[in-house]
C-alpha cells in the first residue's frame, strides 16, 4: 500500500477498505486577492491531508484520495480566475464520491477541507451519507481542527483566522510555495481583531457585493510571514493527524 | 400593518417591502424523545420570531413570515412521528421563498431557525441568494444568537446547548407549552458536560445509527425546569431582537 | 392523543399510525386582491382541516399535520406579497411529506387544499405515492368536497366558486378573521355567472398576464357577507368531515 | 403549408408562427386491458388532433405537431406492455416542447390529450409556460372538451366516460382500428353508473394496487360498439375543432 | 403479434418480452435547411426501424416501439421550426423508456437513431441501463451501422455522411417523401470532401454560431437524387437488419 | 504567467483570458485490472495535458486547469477502488467548470480526456456550452487525437487502442510511473485484433456484467513495454499539441 489512493490497485484497495480511513481533501480554485495564486486552497488542503495522513499512518491504516480541486466558490466568480461548482452540483459530487467509497468497501471517511465556502456542504454530505449508509464520516476545515494550536501560535492576532487571502493564508503559501506569492502584498491599516473565533458569530450575515467591497481579501496580507506559515503548517498537520486518529476510534 | 406577514394585504406589503426586514422562522416536525411533542422546534422558532420581532418593531420596520414547520430531519425518521424534507428539497424551498420575497420587493431577510439540522442549509440559502440578488440576508438558530446570554444564565451547565430534547429544550417547552410535556421525563446519570460551545467541535463526526443509540435525546431531560425555561426564553427574545436591529443596520 | 400531529410525542404517533388518518392542510401565502390578507388560503385550509377532523374524530382516528403555508403561486408573484414554491419544488415537498408519514407508519393520508393553484400537484402527489407505497391517499380542495352543499347554499350565485379573492372567499374571511378584511371591498358590475362548476370548463386556457388584467381577483368582493361566510364554513366542515370518514372506509 | 408540423420547412414554419395555433397531441403507450392495443391513447389523440385541426383549418391557421406517444403511466407498469415517463420527466418534456415552440415564434399552443394520467401535468405545463412567456396555451383531454356532446350521445350510460379500456374507449378503437381489438372482449356484470362526470368526484382517492384489483380496465368492454364509436369520434372531432377555433379567439 | 409494439396487447407483449428484441426509433423535429421538412430525422428513423425489423423478423423475434419524434436539437432552435428536448430531459426520457421496457420484461433493447445530436445521449442511456439492470442494450445511428455499405454506394463522395440536410439526407427524403422536398434545393460550390468518416475527427470542436454561419445545412443539397436515395435506404435497411440479428446473438 | 492555471493570480488570469486557450484535463479514479493503479487515467490525462500545453505554448497562449480526477465510471464500481460521479452529476460538473471559465473571461476551452467513459459527456458539455455562450470549445480523449500517430507506432497491434488496462495503457504507465505497475501482469492468449479503430464499431452494445466477465481489463497487459510506452507518449504529446494549436486557429 502507498498512502495515495490513486497509486494503489483495486485488489489492494479492496483488501484495505474494511479497516482503512480515507481522507478526501477538498479545495477550491478561486481568486485569492492580488497576491496569492488561485490554487491556494487546493495546495493547502492537499499538503495538510497528505502530511497528516503520513503522520497518522504510524497508528492507523489511512489513505488519501485525490483532491477535489474545485469548490463552492460562486461568490468569487466576479473577480475572474475562479472555477466553481454550483451548490447543488457540489453536494451531489460529494455524495457520489462518498457512495463510491462505501460501495468500494470503505467504512471510514474524513473530508478535509481547505476552503470556507465548502464548510456547510461537506457537513451535509457526511450527515446524509452516515444516515443512509452503514459508515462513519467526518468533515472539517483544517483550521477548525487546529484552532487551539493556531491560537496558541498567535495566528489569530490582527488577522482573520482563517480569513480569505489575508495574513494567515498568505503565511501558509509563503511557507509552501513562496515562488507563487506576488510582492508587494497589499496592506490594510486596520486588520479586524479576530481574537475570538469568527465562526462563533451569533448569526451569518450576507450582503450582496460584500466581497467586491473588500476587494476579495480580508485583513492585511503584508503581515504574512513564511516562518510563521511554517509553524502554522506544523501545528495544523499535528492537529489533523491527531483528529484522524481520534476519529478512527 | 400588522407584524404577521400573512395578515397584511398585497398593497401593504408592497409599500412596506423596500424598508422592511422579514423574519422567516423555520422549525421542524420531528421526534423529540419520549417526553416532548414533535412540534417542539416549530413552537420555539415561531414563538421567538414573533416575540423578538414585536420587541424590535419599536426600532425597525419588521414582519414575520409564516413559519416553515418542516425541516431537514432525515436522521429522525427511524423514530416515527417525523415529517422531513430531503436535503435538496429543503434547499430549494428556502431559495424559492427568499426569491419570492425579493421579487415582492423585500431587501432584508432573516431566517430564524429552531432546528439544528437546518443550520447548514439556511446558511447556504442566504449565501447564495445574497450573491445572486441585490439583497442582504442573515440566518441563524436562536441559540447561537443568544449564546452568551444563555451561558450567563447557566443554560449550558450539565446540559446540551441546545442539545436535542434534553434539559435545555425541555425547559423551553415547559415554559411555553407545559401541557405538552409528558412526565416523568427520562433521566440520565451523566449528562455530557457542555460548558464549551458544542459547535466548536474541531470536526463534525457522524456515526450511522448514532441517534438510535442515544434514544433520540441528549443529556438528562428530567433536569429541565419551567422557570429556567422562562428565563431562557426571555434571554433569547432579547438577543434575537437585538440581532434583528443590528442586522437591519 | 390530541388532534394536532405536532402536539403528540413520537411514541403516541407510532402507536396511532397504523389505524389513523392524517390530514395534511396545504394553503398559500399570496396576493388576494386589495382587500384580503395574503394568508387567506392558509387560514381557510387550516380552519377547515382542524374543524372537520374534530368533527370526524368521533368516528375515526384522525390527526391534523402542520399546515404547509406556502403553495404553488408563481402567477401571483407580480402583485407582490406572495411567497411561492416552484412547481417542481412543490411536488417534491408533497412527496417528501407523504413519504415521511408512510415511513412513520401511517397508511391513510388526506391532503386538504385551500388554494386552486395546488390542485394538480396534490393529485399527482397522492397518485404517485399510492403507486409507490402500500398506502391510500386522497387529495382535494375543500370547495370541491363541499360543492353540492355550497351550491345548495347559493355560494355560486353571481360569484366564482371558489373564484379568487371574490365574494366567496371574502365571505369566508369575513366569518373567520373579520379584522383582516380591508373596507371598502372592490365592486365589479358584472360578476361572472358561475351557476355551473368552473372546473367543468371543457379545456384549461391560460393567457399570459391574465391575472394582472383582472387585477388579481374574480367577481365582486363587495358582495361578500360574514353571515353567509359562516354558513359556507359550516357546510364545508360538515362535507369535509363526511369525506374523511368515507375515505377512511 | 400542410397541416402536419413535421412536413413543413423551417421557413414555412417561421412565417406561419406568429398567427398559427399549434396542436400538440399527447397520448400514451400503456396496457389497455386484455383486448385493446397498448397504443390506444396515442391512436385516439392523434386521430382527433388531426381531424379536428383539418376541420378547424377552414377558419383558423393551425398546425399539428408530432404526437408525443409516451405519457405519465407509472400506475400501468405492473401489467407489462407499458412505456411511461416519470412525473418529473414528463413535466420537463412538456415544458421543453412548449418553450421550443415559443422560441420558434409560436404564440398559441393547444395540448390535446388522450390519456387521463396526463391531465394534471398538461395543465401545469400550460399554466407555467403562459406565466413565464408571452403566449397563450390551452390543454385538455378530448373527452372533457366533448363532454356535453358525448353525454348527448349517451356515451356515459353504463360506462366510464372516459373510463380506461372500457366500453367507451373500446368503441373508439373499434371504429378506428377494428383489426386491433381482440375478441371476445371481457364482460362485467355491473358496470359503474357514470351518468355524472367522474371528474366531479368530490376528492381524488388513490389506493395502492387499485388498478390491479380491477384488472386494468373499467366497466364492461363487451358493451362497446363500432358504430357508436364512430358517432363518438365525430362528436369529439366537432367539439375539439370548435374549441380550437374558440381558443384561437 | 404484429411488428409494432403499440398494436399489441399487454398479454401479447408480456408473453413475447423475455425473448424479444425491441427497437426504439429516435428522431428529431428540427430545421433541415430551406428545402427539407423538419420531420426528416423522424421519417428516416421510423422508416428504417420498421423496414429493418420486418426483414429481421424472419430470424429473430422483434418489435418496434413508437418513435420518439423529438430529439436533442438545442443548436437548431435559432432557425425556428424546431422542437427540442434539453440534454438532461432527453437523457431522462431515454432512461424512463428503457426502464419501462425492462420492467415490462424485455431484456434486449436497440435504440435506432436518425439524428446526430442524439448520438452521445443514446450511448449514455444504454451504458447506464445495462449497468443498472440485467439486460443488454445497443444504440446507434443508422448511418454508422450502414457505414461500409454506404461508402460502397459512394454516399460519402462530395457529401457529408450523414451531414445535415445535405446531399445524403436530401436523397433519402427524395426517395421516401418526394412531395416534401422543396425545389430548387440550394447549391454550394465546394462540398466538403468526406471520403473518410467524419466521426473519426481527432477531436470534437464546437463554435458558437457555427450552424448559423453555414445556414443550417452541410454540403450541396442540389446533388441529391431520389434513385440514389432509394439505394441508400436499401443498403441501410439491410445493414440495420443484420445488426439487429447480430446483436440478438 | 505560468502554464498551470492554479499557480496564477486572478489579475494575471483576467488579463490572459481573452486570448488564452484553457486545457481542462479530465481523468478517472477507477479499477485498472490487477496490475495498474486506479489513478491511471488521471496520470495520463494530466501528463499529456501539461506536456502538450508546454509544447504548444511556443505558438499559442495556453493554460492548464487543475485535473478533474474523478470521471464517469459507474461500470467499474463493482470491482472496488473506484470513485465515480454519476452521469448527471458529471455533466453538471463539466458545465459548471466551463461556465466558470467563460464567466472569468475565457473564450477557448479544450477538455482533454483520459478515460473512455467520459467521452460522450465531454462532447455534450462542449456542444451545449458553445451553443449557450459566445465561446468555442473542444473535447477529445488523447488517443483519438493521436490516433494516426499511434497506429503508425503500431499501438493497435494485438491490443486494444486504447482498450482498458490492456497493453496500451500498461505501456503508458510503465513509461510514466513504472513503480506503480504490479508484476507479473496478466496474460491472455488471444488478445482481440484491433487493427481497426474500435470506435468505428457500427453500433454500441452493452451487456450487463460484461466488465466482470473480462475481469476488468482488455487484451493482454503482459505485452506492454516501457520503451513503447515512451514512444506512445511522445506521439500523443506531439499530436495533442498540434491539435491545441489547430483549434486555437
Short mmCIF file of N, CA, C and O in Angstrom, two decimals, chain E residues 72-78 87-88 91-92 110 117-121 123-124 126-141 144-146 197 199-209 243 246-247, chain F residues 72-78 87-88 91-92 110 117-121 123-124 126-141 144-145 197 199-209 243 246-247:
data_model
loop_
_atom_site.label_atom_id
_atom_site.label_comp_id
_atom_site.label_asym_id
_atom_site.label_seq_id
_atom_site.Cartn_x
_atom_site.Cartn_y
_atom_site.Cartn_z
N UNK E 72 -32.52 15.83 -29.27
CA UNK E 72 -31.66 16.81 -28.60
C UNK E 72 -31.16 17.77 -29.67
O UNK E 72 -30.16 17.53 -30.33
N UNK E 73 -31.88 18.86 -29.87
CA UNK E 73 -31.66 19.75 -31.03
C UNK E 73 -31.54 21.21 -30.63
O UNK E 73 -31.93 22.09 -31.41
N UNK E 74 -31.01 21.48 -29.45
CA UNK E 74 -30.94 22.88 -28.99
C UNK E 74 -30.28 23.78 -30.03
O UNK E 74 -30.68 24.93 -30.22
N UNK E 75 -29.24 23.25 -30.67
CA UNK E 75 -28.45 24.06 -31.60
C UNK E 75 -29.24 24.46 -32.85
O UNK E 75 -28.79 25.29 -33.62
N UNK E 76 -30.39 23.84 -33.07
CA UNK E 76 -31.19 24.22 -34.24
C UNK E 76 -32.31 25.19 -33.88
O UNK E 76 -33.00 25.69 -34.77
N UNK E 77 -32.50 25.44 -32.60
CA UNK E 77 -33.61 26.32 -32.19
C UNK E 77 -33.56 27.70 -32.85
O UNK E 77 -34.62 28.25 -33.19
N UNK E 78 -32.37 28.29 -33.04
CA UNK E 78 -32.38 29.65 -33.61
C UNK E 78 -32.97 29.74 -35.03
O UNK E 78 -33.31 30.84 -35.47
N UNK E 87 -30.81 18.63 -22.88
CA UNK E 87 -29.89 17.50 -22.71
C UNK E 87 -30.29 16.61 -21.53
O UNK E 87 -30.37 15.39 -21.65
N UNK E 88 -30.56 17.24 -20.39
CA UNK E 88 -30.89 16.43 -19.22
C UNK E 88 -32.28 15.80 -19.35
O UNK E 88 -32.51 14.68 -18.90
N UNK E 91 -31.96 12.71 -21.69
CA UNK E 91 -31.35 11.56 -21.00
C UNK E 91 -32.38 10.86 -20.12
O UNK E 91 -32.48 9.63 -20.11
N UNK E 92 -33.16 11.64 -19.41
CA UNK E 92 -34.16 11.03 -18.51
C UNK E 92 -35.26 10.33 -19.30
O UNK E 92 -35.78 9.30 -18.87
N UNK E 110 -32.76 -2.06 -28.59
CA UNK E 110 -31.86 -1.43 -29.56
C UNK E 110 -32.43 -0.06 -29.89
O UNK E 110 -33.51 0.05 -30.46
N UNK E 117 -27.47 14.69 -33.24
CA UNK E 117 -27.43 15.30 -31.91
C UNK E 117 -27.84 14.36 -30.79
O UNK E 117 -27.63 14.66 -29.61
N UNK E 118 -28.42 13.23 -31.13
CA UNK E 118 -28.82 12.25 -30.11
C UNK E 118 -27.72 11.24 -29.80
O UNK E 118 -27.87 10.46 -28.84
N UNK E 119 -26.67 11.22 -30.59
CA UNK E 119 -25.73 10.09 -30.54
C UNK E 119 -25.10 9.87 -29.17
O UNK E 119 -25.00 8.73 -28.71
N UNK E 120 -24.65 10.93 -28.53
CA UNK E 120 -23.99 10.73 -27.24
C UNK E 120 -25.01 10.28 -26.18
O UNK E 120 -24.73 9.44 -25.34
N UNK E 121 -26.19 10.86 -26.24
CA UNK E 121 -27.17 10.56 -25.19
C UNK E 121 -27.72 9.14 -25.30
O UNK E 121 -27.97 8.49 -24.27
N UNK E 123 -26.04 6.65 -26.32
CA UNK E 123 -24.97 5.77 -25.82
C UNK E 123 -24.90 5.79 -24.30
O UNK E 123 -24.71 4.75 -23.66
N UNK E 124 -25.05 6.97 -23.72
CA UNK E 124 -25.05 7.04 -22.26
C UNK E 124 -26.22 6.24 -21.68
O UNK E 124 -26.08 5.54 -20.68
N UNK E 126 -27.88 3.62 -22.92
CA UNK E 126 -27.73 2.16 -22.97
C UNK E 126 -26.60 1.70 -22.03
O UNK E 126 -26.71 0.65 -21.40
N UNK E 127 -25.56 2.48 -21.94
CA UNK E 127 -24.49 2.12 -21.00
C UNK E 127 -25.03 2.06 -19.58
O UNK E 127 -24.82 1.09 -18.84
N UNK E 128 -25.75 3.11 -19.18
CA UNK E 128 -26.19 3.20 -17.79
C UNK E 128 -27.29 2.18 -17.47
O UNK E 128 -27.33 1.63 -16.36
N UNK E 129 -28.16 1.93 -18.42
CA UNK E 129 -29.23 0.97 -18.16
C UNK E 129 -28.69 -0.46 -18.10
O UNK E 129 -29.16 -1.27 -17.30
N UNK E 130 -27.71 -0.76 -18.95
CA UNK E 130 -27.13 -2.11 -18.92
C UNK E 130 -26.31 -2.33 -17.66
O UNK E 130 -26.17 -3.46 -17.20
N UNK E 131 -25.76 -1.25 -17.10
CA UNK E 131 -25.04 -1.40 -15.83
C UNK E 131 -26.03 -1.63 -14.69
O UNK E 131 -25.82 -2.48 -13.83
N UNK E 132 -27.13 -0.91 -14.73
CA UNK E 132 -28.07 -0.93 -13.61
C UNK E 132 -29.00 -2.15 -13.64
O UNK E 132 -29.40 -2.64 -12.59
N UNK E 133 -29.34 -2.61 -14.81
CA UNK E 133 -30.33 -3.67 -14.93
C UNK E 133 -29.73 -4.88 -15.65
O UNK E 133 -28.83 -4.76 -16.46
N UNK E 134 -30.33 -6.03 -15.38
CA UNK E 134 -29.88 -7.26 -16.04
C UNK E 134 -30.49 -7.33 -17.44
O UNK E 134 -31.49 -8.01 -17.67
N UNK E 135 -29.89 -6.62 -18.36
CA UNK E 135 -30.41 -6.54 -19.72
C UNK E 135 -29.26 -6.17 -20.65
O UNK E 135 -28.20 -5.76 -20.20
N UNK E 136 -29.48 -6.37 -21.93
CA UNK E 136 -28.48 -5.91 -22.89
C UNK E 136 -29.11 -4.88 -23.82
O UNK E 136 -30.24 -5.05 -24.27
N UNK E 137 -28.36 -3.83 -24.07
CA UNK E 137 -28.89 -2.73 -24.87
C UNK E 137 -27.85 -2.30 -25.90
O UNK E 137 -26.65 -2.42 -25.67
N UNK E 138 -28.37 -1.80 -27.01
CA UNK E 138 -27.49 -1.27 -28.05
C UNK E 138 -28.05 0.05 -28.53
O UNK E 138 -29.23 0.35 -28.33
N UNK E 139 -27.19 0.84 -29.17
CA UNK E 139 -27.61 2.14 -29.69
C UNK E 139 -26.71 2.53 -30.84
O UNK E 139 -25.49 2.33 -30.78
N UNK E 140 -27.31 3.10 -31.86
CA UNK E 140 -26.52 3.65 -32.97
C UNK E 140 -27.42 4.43 -33.90
O UNK E 140 -28.64 4.21 -33.97
N UNK E 141 -26.80 5.35 -34.62
CA UNK E 141 -27.47 5.97 -35.75
C UNK E 141 -27.43 5.00 -36.92
O UNK E 141 -26.50 4.20 -37.06
N UNK E 144 -24.18 4.94 -39.04
CA UNK E 144 -22.95 4.29 -38.57
C UNK E 144 -23.07 2.77 -38.75
O UNK E 144 -22.09 2.11 -39.05
N UNK E 145 -24.28 2.26 -38.56
CA UNK E 145 -24.46 0.82 -38.77
C UNK E 145 -24.19 0.46 -40.23
O UNK E 145 -23.59 -0.57 -40.54
N UNK E 146 -24.64 1.32 -41.11
CA UNK E 146 -24.57 1.01 -42.55
C UNK E 146 -23.36 1.64 -43.22
O UNK E 146 -23.31 1.70 -44.46
N UNK E 197 -14.59 8.86 -42.68
CA UNK E 197 -15.71 9.00 -41.75
C UNK E 197 -15.57 10.27 -40.93
O UNK E 197 -14.56 10.47 -40.27
N UNK E 199 -16.87 10.96 -38.18
CA UNK E 199 -16.78 10.77 -36.73
C UNK E 199 -15.41 10.26 -36.34
O UNK E 199 -15.17 9.91 -35.20
N UNK E 200 -14.52 10.23 -37.31
CA UNK E 200 -13.14 9.95 -36.97
C UNK E 200 -12.33 11.23 -36.79
O UNK E 200 -11.11 11.17 -36.71
N UNK E 201 -12.99 12.35 -36.74
CA UNK E 201 -12.27 13.58 -36.48
C UNK E 201 -11.48 13.41 -35.19
O UNK E 201 -11.97 12.79 -34.23
N UNK E 202 -10.27 13.92 -35.15
CA UNK E 202 -9.46 13.69 -33.94
C UNK E 202 -10.04 14.35 -32.69
O UNK E 202 -9.74 13.91 -31.59
N UNK E 203 -10.83 15.39 -32.86
CA UNK E 203 -11.47 15.97 -31.67
C UNK E 203 -12.76 16.65 -32.08
O UNK E 203 -12.98 16.93 -33.26
N UNK E 204 -13.59 16.85 -31.12
CA UNK E 204 -14.88 17.50 -31.35
C UNK E 204 -14.73 18.99 -31.08
O UNK E 204 -14.39 19.39 -29.95
N UNK E 205 -14.96 19.80 -32.08
CA UNK E 205 -14.83 21.26 -31.92
C UNK E 205 -16.18 21.91 -32.13
O UNK E 205 -16.90 21.57 -33.07
N UNK E 206 -16.53 22.80 -31.24
CA UNK E 206 -17.83 23.46 -31.31
C UNK E 206 -17.62 24.97 -31.24
O UNK E 206 -17.04 25.49 -30.30
N UNK E 207 -18.12 25.65 -32.26
CA UNK E 207 -18.02 27.11 -32.32
C UNK E 207 -19.40 27.71 -32.10
O UNK E 207 -20.35 27.30 -32.74
N UNK E 208 -19.48 28.68 -31.25
CA UNK E 208 -20.75 29.39 -31.07
C UNK E 208 -21.21 29.98 -32.40
O UNK E 208 -20.45 30.67 -33.07
N UNK E 209 -22.43 29.67 -32.79
CA UNK E 209 -22.96 30.26 -34.02
C UNK E 209 -22.55 29.55 -35.29
O UNK E 209 -22.86 30.02 -36.39
N UNK E 243 -27.56 -5.98 -38.25
CA UNK E 243 -27.10 -5.59 -36.91
C UNK E 243 -28.06 -6.07 -35.83
O UNK E 243 -27.64 -6.52 -34.76
N UNK E 246 -27.43 -9.74 -35.42
CA UNK E 246 -26.14 -9.96 -34.75
C UNK E 246 -26.24 -9.64 -33.25
O UNK E 246 -25.79 -10.40 -32.41
N UNK E 247 -26.86 -8.50 -32.95
CA UNK E 247 -26.96 -8.10 -31.55
C UNK E 247 -27.84 -9.08 -30.77
O UNK E 247 -27.59 -9.36 -29.59
N UNK F 72 -16.71 9.45 -15.06
CA UNK F 72 -17.97 8.71 -15.15
C UNK F 72 -17.64 7.23 -15.25
O UNK F 72 -17.40 6.70 -16.33
N UNK F 73 -17.61 6.55 -14.12
CA UNK F 73 -17.04 5.20 -14.03
C UNK F 73 -17.96 4.23 -13.29
O UNK F 73 -17.47 3.30 -12.64
N UNK F 74 -19.26 4.44 -13.40
CA UNK F 74 -20.18 3.58 -12.65
C UNK F 74 -19.92 2.09 -12.91
O UNK F 74 -20.02 1.26 -12.02
N UNK F 75 -19.60 1.78 -14.17
CA UNK F 75 -19.44 0.38 -14.56
C UNK F 75 -18.22 -0.28 -13.91
O UNK F 75 -18.07 -1.49 -13.97
N UNK F 76 -17.36 0.52 -13.30
CA UNK F 76 -16.20 -0.09 -12.63
C UNK F 76 -16.42 -0.21 -11.12
O UNK F 76 -15.57 -0.80 -10.43
N UNK F 77 -17.50 0.33 -10.61
CA UNK F 77 -17.73 0.28 -9.16
C UNK F 77 -17.72 -1.15 -8.59
O UNK F 77 -17.21 -1.35 -7.48
N UNK F 78 -18.26 -2.13 -9.29
CA UNK F 78 -18.27 -3.46 -8.67
C UNK F 78 -16.90 -4.05 -8.37
O UNK F 78 -16.80 -5.00 -7.60
N UNK F 87 -23.77 9.99 -13.97
CA UNK F 87 -23.86 10.60 -15.31
C UNK F 87 -24.36 12.04 -15.23
O UNK F 87 -23.77 12.95 -15.83
N UNK F 88 -25.44 12.25 -14.49
CA UNK F 88 -25.99 13.61 -14.43
C UNK F 88 -25.10 14.55 -13.62
O UNK F 88 -24.94 15.72 -13.95
N UNK F 91 -22.10 15.58 -15.91
CA UNK F 91 -22.49 16.58 -16.90
C UNK F 91 -22.55 17.98 -16.26
O UNK F 91 -22.06 18.96 -16.81
N UNK F 92 -23.14 18.05 -15.09
CA UNK F 92 -23.25 19.34 -14.42
C UNK F 92 -21.89 19.89 -13.98
O UNK F 92 -21.66 21.09 -14.02
N UNK F 110 -10.50 23.61 -24.07
CA UNK F 110 -10.28 22.28 -24.65
C UNK F 110 -10.29 21.27 -23.51
O UNK F 110 -9.42 21.31 -22.64
N UNK F 117 -14.98 6.36 -20.54
CA UNK F 117 -16.34 6.56 -20.04
C UNK F 117 -16.77 8.02 -20.00
O UNK F 117 -17.94 8.33 -19.83
N UNK F 118 -15.81 8.93 -20.16
CA UNK F 118 -16.14 10.36 -20.16
C UNK F 118 -16.46 10.88 -21.56
O UNK F 118 -16.91 12.04 -21.69
N UNK F 119 -16.21 10.09 -22.58
CA UNK F 119 -16.22 10.63 -23.95
C UNK F 119 -17.52 11.28 -24.38
O UNK F 119 -17.52 12.35 -24.97
N UNK F 120 -18.63 10.64 -24.09
CA UNK F 120 -19.91 11.22 -24.52
C UNK F 120 -20.22 12.49 -23.73
O UNK F 120 -20.72 13.47 -24.28
N UNK F 121 -19.91 12.47 -22.45
CA UNK F 121 -20.28 13.61 -21.61
C UNK F 121 -19.45 14.85 -21.91
O UNK F 121 -19.97 15.96 -21.85
N UNK F 123 -18.34 15.60 -24.79
CA UNK F 123 -18.86 16.12 -26.06
C UNK F 123 -20.16 16.89 -25.85
O UNK F 123 -20.39 17.94 -26.44
N UNK F 124 -21.02 16.33 -25.02
CA UNK F 124 -22.28 17.04 -24.73
C UNK F 124 -22.00 18.39 -24.08
O UNK F 124 -22.63 19.40 -24.39
N UNK F 126 -19.32 20.37 -24.27
CA UNK F 126 -18.79 21.41 -25.15
C UNK F 126 -19.85 21.83 -26.18
O UNK F 126 -19.95 23.01 -26.52
N UNK F 127 -20.64 20.89 -26.64
CA UNK F 127 -21.72 21.27 -27.56
C UNK F 127 -22.67 22.25 -26.90
O UNK F 127 -23.01 23.30 -27.46
N UNK F 128 -23.10 21.92 -25.69
CA UNK F 128 -24.13 22.74 -25.03
C UNK F 128 -23.58 24.10 -24.59
O UNK F 128 -24.27 25.11 -24.66
N UNK F 129 -22.34 24.12 -24.16
CA UNK F 129 -21.77 25.39 -23.71
C UNK F 129 -21.49 26.31 -24.90
O UNK F 129 -21.66 27.53 -24.82
N UNK F 130 -21.07 25.74 -26.03
CA UNK F 130 -20.81 26.58 -27.21
C UNK F 130 -22.12 27.09 -27.80
O UNK F 130 -22.15 28.15 -28.43
N UNK F 131 -23.20 26.34 -27.60
CA UNK F 131 -24.49 26.86 -28.07
C UNK F 131 -24.96 28.00 -27.17
O UNK F 131 -25.46 29.02 -27.64
N UNK F 132 -24.77 27.82 -25.88
CA UNK F 132 -25.32 28.78 -24.91
C UNK F 132 -24.48 30.05 -24.79
O UNK F 132 -25.01 31.12 -24.51
N UNK F 133 -23.19 29.92 -24.94
CA UNK F 133 -22.29 31.05 -24.69
C UNK F 133 -21.48 31.38 -25.94
O UNK F 133 -21.20 30.50 -26.76
N UNK F 134 -21.03 32.62 -26.00
CA UNK F 134 -20.19 33.04 -27.12
C UNK F 134 -18.76 32.60 -26.87
O UNK F 134 -17.92 33.37 -26.39
N UNK F 135 -18.50 31.35 -27.16
CA UNK F 135 -17.18 30.77 -26.90
C UNK F 135 -17.00 29.58 -27.83
O UNK F 135 -17.96 29.09 -28.41
N UNK F 136 -15.76 29.14 -27.94
CA UNK F 136 -15.53 27.92 -28.71
C UNK F 136 -14.89 26.89 -27.80
O UNK F 136 -14.00 27.19 -27.00
N UNK F 137 -15.38 25.66 -27.92
CA UNK F 137 -14.90 24.60 -27.04
C UNK F 137 -14.61 23.35 -27.86
O UNK F 137 -15.25 23.10 -28.89
N UNK F 138 -13.67 22.58 -27.36
CA UNK F 138 -13.36 21.30 -28.00
C UNK F 138 -13.22 20.24 -26.92
O UNK F 138 -13.02 20.56 -25.74
N UNK F 139 -13.33 18.99 -27.33
CA UNK F 139 -13.21 17.89 -26.38
C UNK F 139 -12.75 16.65 -27.12
O UNK F 139 -13.21 16.38 -28.24
N UNK F 140 -11.87 15.90 -26.49
CA UNK F 140 -11.46 14.61 -27.05
C UNK F 140 -10.61 13.87 -26.04
O UNK F 140 -9.99 14.46 -25.16
N UNK F 141 -10.60 12.56 -26.20
CA UNK F 141 -9.61 11.74 -25.50
C UNK F 141 -8.29 11.87 -26.23
O UNK F 141 -8.26 12.04 -27.46
N UNK F 144 -7.79 9.59 -29.34
CA UNK F 144 -8.43 9.86 -30.64
C UNK F 144 -7.67 10.98 -31.35
O UNK F 144 -7.55 10.96 -32.57
N UNK F 145 -7.16 11.92 -30.58
CA UNK F 145 -6.37 12.98 -31.21
C UNK F 145 -5.12 12.40 -31.86
O UNK F 145 -4.73 12.79 -32.96
N UNK F 197 -10.09 0.91 -35.87
CA UNK F 197 -10.46 1.72 -34.72
C UNK F 197 -11.69 1.14 -34.03
O UNK F 197 -12.71 0.93 -34.67
N UNK F 199 -13.72 2.57 -32.08
CA UNK F 199 -14.90 3.44 -32.03
C UNK F 199 -15.55 3.55 -33.40
O UNK F 199 -16.47 4.32 -33.60
N UNK F 200 -15.08 2.71 -34.33
CA UNK F 200 -15.79 2.60 -35.59
C UNK F 200 -16.75 1.43 -35.59
O UNK F 200 -17.28 1.07 -36.63
N UNK F 201 -16.96 0.81 -34.45
CA UNK F 201 -17.94 -0.25 -34.37
C UNK F 201 -19.26 0.30 -34.90
O UNK F 201 -19.62 1.44 -34.64
N UNK F 202 -19.99 -0.50 -35.65
CA UNK F 202 -21.22 0.01 -36.25
C UNK F 202 -22.28 0.38 -35.22
O UNK F 202 -23.15 1.19 -35.51
N UNK F 203 -22.21 -0.23 -34.05
CA UNK F 203 -23.16 0.18 -33.01
C UNK F 203 -22.55 -0.06 -31.64
O UNK F 203 -21.56 -0.79 -31.50
N UNK F 204 -23.11 0.60 -30.66
CA UNK F 204 -22.63 0.45 -29.29
C UNK F 204 -23.48 -0.61 -28.60
O UNK F 204 -24.70 -0.44 -28.49
N UNK F 205 -22.84 -1.67 -28.17
CA UNK F 205 -23.58 -2.74 -27.49
C UNK F 205 -23.10 -2.84 -26.05
O UNK F 205 -21.90 -2.79 -25.78
N UNK F 206 -24.04 -2.94 -25.14
CA UNK F 206 -23.72 -3.00 -23.71
C UNK F 206 -24.42 -4.20 -23.09
O UNK F 206 -25.64 -4.31 -23.14
N UNK F 207 -23.64 -5.06 -22.51
CA UNK F 207 -24.16 -6.25 -21.83
C UNK F 207 -24.03 -6.07 -20.33
O UNK F 207 -22.94 -5.74 -19.86
N UNK F 208 -25.07 -6.36 -19.61
CA UNK F 208 -24.97 -6.32 -18.15
C UNK F 208 -23.89 -7.30 -17.69
O UNK F 208 -23.91 -8.47 -18.07
N UNK F 209 -22.97 -6.81 -16.87
CA UNK F 209 -21.94 -7.69 -16.31
C UNK F 209 -20.77 -7.96 -17.24
O UNK F 209 -19.90 -8.77 -16.92
N UNK F 243 -3.03 19.64 -32.08
CA UNK F 243 -4.48 19.86 -32.04
C UNK F 243 -4.83 21.15 -31.30
O UNK F 243 -5.72 21.90 -31.71
N UNK F 246 -4.04 23.93 -33.66
CA UNK F 246 -5.03 23.98 -34.75
C UNK F 246 -6.36 24.54 -34.25
O UNK F 246 -6.97 25.40 -34.88
N UNK F 247 -6.80 24.04 -33.09
CA UNK F 247 -8.09 24.52 -32.56
C UNK F 247 -8.02 26.00 -32.21
O UNK F 247 -9.00 26.74 -32.37
#
